[in-house]
PDB file of C-alpha atoms and ligand atoms in Angstrom:
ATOM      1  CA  UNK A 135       0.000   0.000   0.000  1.00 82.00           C
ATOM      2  CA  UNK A 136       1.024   3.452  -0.641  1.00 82.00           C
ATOM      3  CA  UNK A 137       2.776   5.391   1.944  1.00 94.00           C
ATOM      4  CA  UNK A 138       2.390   2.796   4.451  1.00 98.00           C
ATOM      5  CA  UNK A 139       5.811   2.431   6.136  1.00 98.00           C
ATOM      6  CA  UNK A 140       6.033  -1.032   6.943  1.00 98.00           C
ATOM      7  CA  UNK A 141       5.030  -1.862   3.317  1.00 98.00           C
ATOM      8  CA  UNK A 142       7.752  -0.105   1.968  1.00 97.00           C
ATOM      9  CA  UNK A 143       9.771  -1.895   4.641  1.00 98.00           C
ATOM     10  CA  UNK A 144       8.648  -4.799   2.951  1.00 96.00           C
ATOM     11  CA  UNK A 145       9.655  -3.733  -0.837  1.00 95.00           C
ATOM     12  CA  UNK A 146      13.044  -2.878   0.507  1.00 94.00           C
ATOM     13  CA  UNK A 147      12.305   0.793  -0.085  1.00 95.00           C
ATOM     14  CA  UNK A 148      13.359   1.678   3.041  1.00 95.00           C
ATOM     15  CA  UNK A 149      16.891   0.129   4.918  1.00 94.00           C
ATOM     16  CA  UNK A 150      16.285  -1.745   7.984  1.00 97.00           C
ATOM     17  CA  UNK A 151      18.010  -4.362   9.671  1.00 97.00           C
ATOM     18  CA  UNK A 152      16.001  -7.111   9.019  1.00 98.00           C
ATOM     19  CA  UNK A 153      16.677 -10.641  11.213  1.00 98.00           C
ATOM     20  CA  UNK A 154      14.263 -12.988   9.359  1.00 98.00           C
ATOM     21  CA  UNK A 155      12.408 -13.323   5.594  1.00 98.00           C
ATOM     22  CA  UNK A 156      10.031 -15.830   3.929  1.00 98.00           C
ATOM     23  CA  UNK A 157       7.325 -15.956   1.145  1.00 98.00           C
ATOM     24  CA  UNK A 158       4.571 -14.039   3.544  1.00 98.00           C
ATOM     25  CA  UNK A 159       6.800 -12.375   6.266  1.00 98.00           C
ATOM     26  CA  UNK A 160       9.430 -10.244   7.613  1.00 98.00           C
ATOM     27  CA  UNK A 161      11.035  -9.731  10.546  1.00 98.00           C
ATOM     28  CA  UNK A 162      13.512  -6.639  11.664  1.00 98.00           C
ATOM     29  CA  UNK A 163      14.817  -4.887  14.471  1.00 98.00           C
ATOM     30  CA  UNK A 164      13.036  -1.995  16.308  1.00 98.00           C
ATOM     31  CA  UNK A 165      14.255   1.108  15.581  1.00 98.00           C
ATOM     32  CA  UNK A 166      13.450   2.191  19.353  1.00 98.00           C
ATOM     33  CA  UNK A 167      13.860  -0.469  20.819  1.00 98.00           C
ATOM     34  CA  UNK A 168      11.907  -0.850  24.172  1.00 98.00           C
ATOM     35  CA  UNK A 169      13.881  -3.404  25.555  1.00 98.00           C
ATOM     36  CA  UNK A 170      17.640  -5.172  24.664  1.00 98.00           C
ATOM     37  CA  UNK A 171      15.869  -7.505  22.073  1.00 98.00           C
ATOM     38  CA  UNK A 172      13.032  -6.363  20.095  1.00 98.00           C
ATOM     39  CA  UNK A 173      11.736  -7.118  16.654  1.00 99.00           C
ATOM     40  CA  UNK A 174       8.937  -6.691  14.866  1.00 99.00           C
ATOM     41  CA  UNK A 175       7.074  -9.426  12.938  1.00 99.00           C
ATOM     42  CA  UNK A 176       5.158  -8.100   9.774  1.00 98.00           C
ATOM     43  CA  UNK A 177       3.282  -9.618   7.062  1.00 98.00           C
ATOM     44  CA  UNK A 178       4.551  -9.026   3.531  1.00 98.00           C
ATOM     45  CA  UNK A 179       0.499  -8.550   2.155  1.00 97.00           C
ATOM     46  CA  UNK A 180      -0.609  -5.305   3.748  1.00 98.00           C
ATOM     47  CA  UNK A 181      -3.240  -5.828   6.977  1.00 98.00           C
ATOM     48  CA  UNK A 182      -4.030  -2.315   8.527  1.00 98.00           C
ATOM     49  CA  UNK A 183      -4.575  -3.882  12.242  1.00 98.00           C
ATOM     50  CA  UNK A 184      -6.115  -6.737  14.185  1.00 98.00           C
ATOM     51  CA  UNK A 185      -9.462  -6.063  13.319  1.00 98.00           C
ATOM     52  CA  UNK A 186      -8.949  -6.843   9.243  1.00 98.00           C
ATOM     53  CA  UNK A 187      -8.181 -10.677  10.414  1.00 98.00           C
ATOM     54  CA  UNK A 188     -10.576 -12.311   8.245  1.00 98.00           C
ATOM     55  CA  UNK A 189     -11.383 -16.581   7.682  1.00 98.00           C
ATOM     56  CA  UNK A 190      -9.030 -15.660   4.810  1.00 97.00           C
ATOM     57  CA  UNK A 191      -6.171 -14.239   5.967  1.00 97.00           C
ATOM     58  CA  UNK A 192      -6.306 -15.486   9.676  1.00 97.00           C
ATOM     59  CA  UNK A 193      -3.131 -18.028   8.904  1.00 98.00           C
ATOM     60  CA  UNK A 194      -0.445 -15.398   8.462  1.00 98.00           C
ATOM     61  CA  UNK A 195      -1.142 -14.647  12.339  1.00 98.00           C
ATOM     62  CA  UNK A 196      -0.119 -17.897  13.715  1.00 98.00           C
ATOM     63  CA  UNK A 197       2.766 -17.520  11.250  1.00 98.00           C
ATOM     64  CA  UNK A 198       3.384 -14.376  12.835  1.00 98.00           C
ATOM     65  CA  UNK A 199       3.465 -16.400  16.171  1.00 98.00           C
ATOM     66  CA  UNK A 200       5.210 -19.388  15.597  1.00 98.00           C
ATOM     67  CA  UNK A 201       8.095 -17.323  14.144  1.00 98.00           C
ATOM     68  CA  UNK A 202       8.395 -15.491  16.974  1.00 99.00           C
ATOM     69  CA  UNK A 203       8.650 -18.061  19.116  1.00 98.00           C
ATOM     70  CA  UNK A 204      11.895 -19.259  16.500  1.00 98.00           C
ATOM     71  CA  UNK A 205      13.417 -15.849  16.607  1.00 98.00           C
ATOM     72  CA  UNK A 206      12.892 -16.180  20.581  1.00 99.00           C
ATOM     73  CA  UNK A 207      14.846 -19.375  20.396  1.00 98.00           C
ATOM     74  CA  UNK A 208      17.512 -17.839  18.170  1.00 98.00           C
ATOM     75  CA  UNK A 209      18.300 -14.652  20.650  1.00 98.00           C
ATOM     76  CA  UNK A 210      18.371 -16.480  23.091  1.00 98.00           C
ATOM     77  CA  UNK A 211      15.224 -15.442  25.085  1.00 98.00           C
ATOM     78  CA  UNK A 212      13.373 -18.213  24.902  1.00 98.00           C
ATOM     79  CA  UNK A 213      14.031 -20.121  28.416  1.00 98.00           C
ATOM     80  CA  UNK A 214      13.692 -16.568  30.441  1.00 98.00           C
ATOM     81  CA  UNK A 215      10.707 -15.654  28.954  1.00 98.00           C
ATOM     82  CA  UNK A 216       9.525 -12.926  26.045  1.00 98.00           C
ATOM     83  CA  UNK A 217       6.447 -10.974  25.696  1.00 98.00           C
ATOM     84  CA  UNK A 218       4.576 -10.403  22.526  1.00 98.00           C
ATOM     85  CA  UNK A 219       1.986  -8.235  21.421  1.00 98.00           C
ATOM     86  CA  UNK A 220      -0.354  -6.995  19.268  1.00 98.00           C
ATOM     87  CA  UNK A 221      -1.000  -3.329  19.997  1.00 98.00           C
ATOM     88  CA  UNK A 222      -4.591  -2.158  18.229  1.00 98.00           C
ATOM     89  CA  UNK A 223      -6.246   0.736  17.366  1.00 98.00           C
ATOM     90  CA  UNK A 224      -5.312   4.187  19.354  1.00 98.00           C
ATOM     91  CA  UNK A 225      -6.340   2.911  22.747  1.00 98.00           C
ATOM     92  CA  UNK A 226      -4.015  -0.657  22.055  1.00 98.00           C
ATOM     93  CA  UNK A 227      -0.845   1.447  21.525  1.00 98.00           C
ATOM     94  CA  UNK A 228      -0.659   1.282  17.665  1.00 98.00           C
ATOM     95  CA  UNK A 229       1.046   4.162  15.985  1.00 98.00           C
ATOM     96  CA  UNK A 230       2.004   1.939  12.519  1.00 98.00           C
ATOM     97  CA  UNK A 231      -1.587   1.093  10.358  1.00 98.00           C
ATOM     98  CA  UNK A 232      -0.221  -1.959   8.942  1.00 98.00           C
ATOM     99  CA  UNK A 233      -0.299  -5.258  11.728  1.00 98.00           C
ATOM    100  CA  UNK A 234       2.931  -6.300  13.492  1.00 98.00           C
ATOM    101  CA  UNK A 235       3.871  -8.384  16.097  1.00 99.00           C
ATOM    102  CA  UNK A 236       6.626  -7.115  18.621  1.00 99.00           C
ATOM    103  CA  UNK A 237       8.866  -9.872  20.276  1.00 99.00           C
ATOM    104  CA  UNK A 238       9.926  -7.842  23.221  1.00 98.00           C
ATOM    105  CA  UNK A 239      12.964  -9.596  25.807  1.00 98.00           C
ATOM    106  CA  UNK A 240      15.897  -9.854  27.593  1.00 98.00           C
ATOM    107  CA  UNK A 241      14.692  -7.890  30.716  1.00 98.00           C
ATOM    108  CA  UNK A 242      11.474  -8.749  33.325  1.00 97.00           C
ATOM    109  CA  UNK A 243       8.007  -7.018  32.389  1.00 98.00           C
ATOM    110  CA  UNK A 244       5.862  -5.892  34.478  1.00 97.00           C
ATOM    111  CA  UNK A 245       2.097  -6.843  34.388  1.00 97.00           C
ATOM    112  CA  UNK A 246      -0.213  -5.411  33.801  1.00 96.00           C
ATOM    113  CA  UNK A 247       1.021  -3.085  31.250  1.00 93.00           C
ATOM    114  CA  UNK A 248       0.774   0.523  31.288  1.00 86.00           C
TER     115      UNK A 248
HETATM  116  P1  5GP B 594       2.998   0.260  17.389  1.00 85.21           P
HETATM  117  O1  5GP B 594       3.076   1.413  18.332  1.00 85.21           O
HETATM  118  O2  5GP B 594       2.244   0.623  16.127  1.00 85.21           O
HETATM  119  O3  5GP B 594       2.502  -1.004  18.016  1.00 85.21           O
HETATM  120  O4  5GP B 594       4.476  -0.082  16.980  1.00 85.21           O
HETATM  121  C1  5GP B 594       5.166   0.534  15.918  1.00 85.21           C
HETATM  122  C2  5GP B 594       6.634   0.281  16.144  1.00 85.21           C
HETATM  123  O5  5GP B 594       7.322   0.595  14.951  1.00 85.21           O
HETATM  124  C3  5GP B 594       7.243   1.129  17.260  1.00 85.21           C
HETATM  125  O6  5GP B 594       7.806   0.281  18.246  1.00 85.21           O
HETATM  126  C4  5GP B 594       8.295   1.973  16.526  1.00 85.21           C
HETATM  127  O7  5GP B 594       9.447   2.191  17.290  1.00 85.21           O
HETATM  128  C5  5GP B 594       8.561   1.149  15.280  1.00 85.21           C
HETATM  129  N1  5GP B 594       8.990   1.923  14.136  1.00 85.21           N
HETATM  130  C6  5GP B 594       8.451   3.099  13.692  1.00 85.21           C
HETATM  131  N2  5GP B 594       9.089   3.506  12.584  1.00 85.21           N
HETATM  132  C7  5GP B 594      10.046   2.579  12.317  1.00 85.21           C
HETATM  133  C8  5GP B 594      11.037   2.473  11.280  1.00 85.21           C
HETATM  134  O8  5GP B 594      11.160   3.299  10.380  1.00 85.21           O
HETATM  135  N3  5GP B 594      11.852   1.376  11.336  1.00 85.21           N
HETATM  136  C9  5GP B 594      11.754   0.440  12.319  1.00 85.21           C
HETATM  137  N4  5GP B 594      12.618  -0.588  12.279  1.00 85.21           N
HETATM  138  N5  5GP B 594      10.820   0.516  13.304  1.00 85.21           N
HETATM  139  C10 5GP B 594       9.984   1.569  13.298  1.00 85.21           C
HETATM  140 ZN1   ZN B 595       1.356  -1.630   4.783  1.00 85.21          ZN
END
């Protein structure tokens, strides 16, 4: 989609420092990060948030989630624990309109969230 950052992430428009590809997803580094590992899990195909999940497209989410748990296993995070999430909408936390998973780790969190 048109000036949607992530999807020009995606088409290699923009540089980033990406840790994991495939056929339907990418995966890159955070460029704020909010904790000493943290990467964010998008689909290639462009998905605005959580709410355009659909019977159709509802696979690429536990694609999403199974390679996070991978890239857990390859930084390292896996045994301590990791958090992931979904932010949606304004009230969820989401500032990018196309979905992403972050894989946040290598410190505690608290719970709940702010
Ligand atoms: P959200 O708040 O939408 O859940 O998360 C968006 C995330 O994208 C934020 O953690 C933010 O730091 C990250 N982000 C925003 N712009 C860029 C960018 O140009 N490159 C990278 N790698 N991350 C970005
Ligand atoms: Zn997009």
């Amino acid at each position: 989609m048109k000036d949607c950052l992530f999807c020009m992430i995606s088409s290699k428009k923009i540089n980033t420092d990406i840790v994991f590809e495939d056929k339907k997803i990418l995966a890159f580094r955070d460029i704020s990060p909010q904790a000493p590992v943290h990467i964010l899990l998008i689909p290639k195909m462009h998905i605005s948030t959580l709410n355009d999940l659909t019977p159709k497209n509802i696979e690429i989410a536990g694609h999403l989630i199974y390679n996070a748990t991978k890239l857990a296993k390859m930084e390292d995070i896996a045994k301590n624990g990791y958090r992931t999430v979904f932010n949606c909408n304004e009230w969820g936390g989401q500032t990018i309109y196309h979905l992403h998973l972050h894989l946040l780790g290598n410190r505690k969190f608290k719970w709940p969230p702010g």
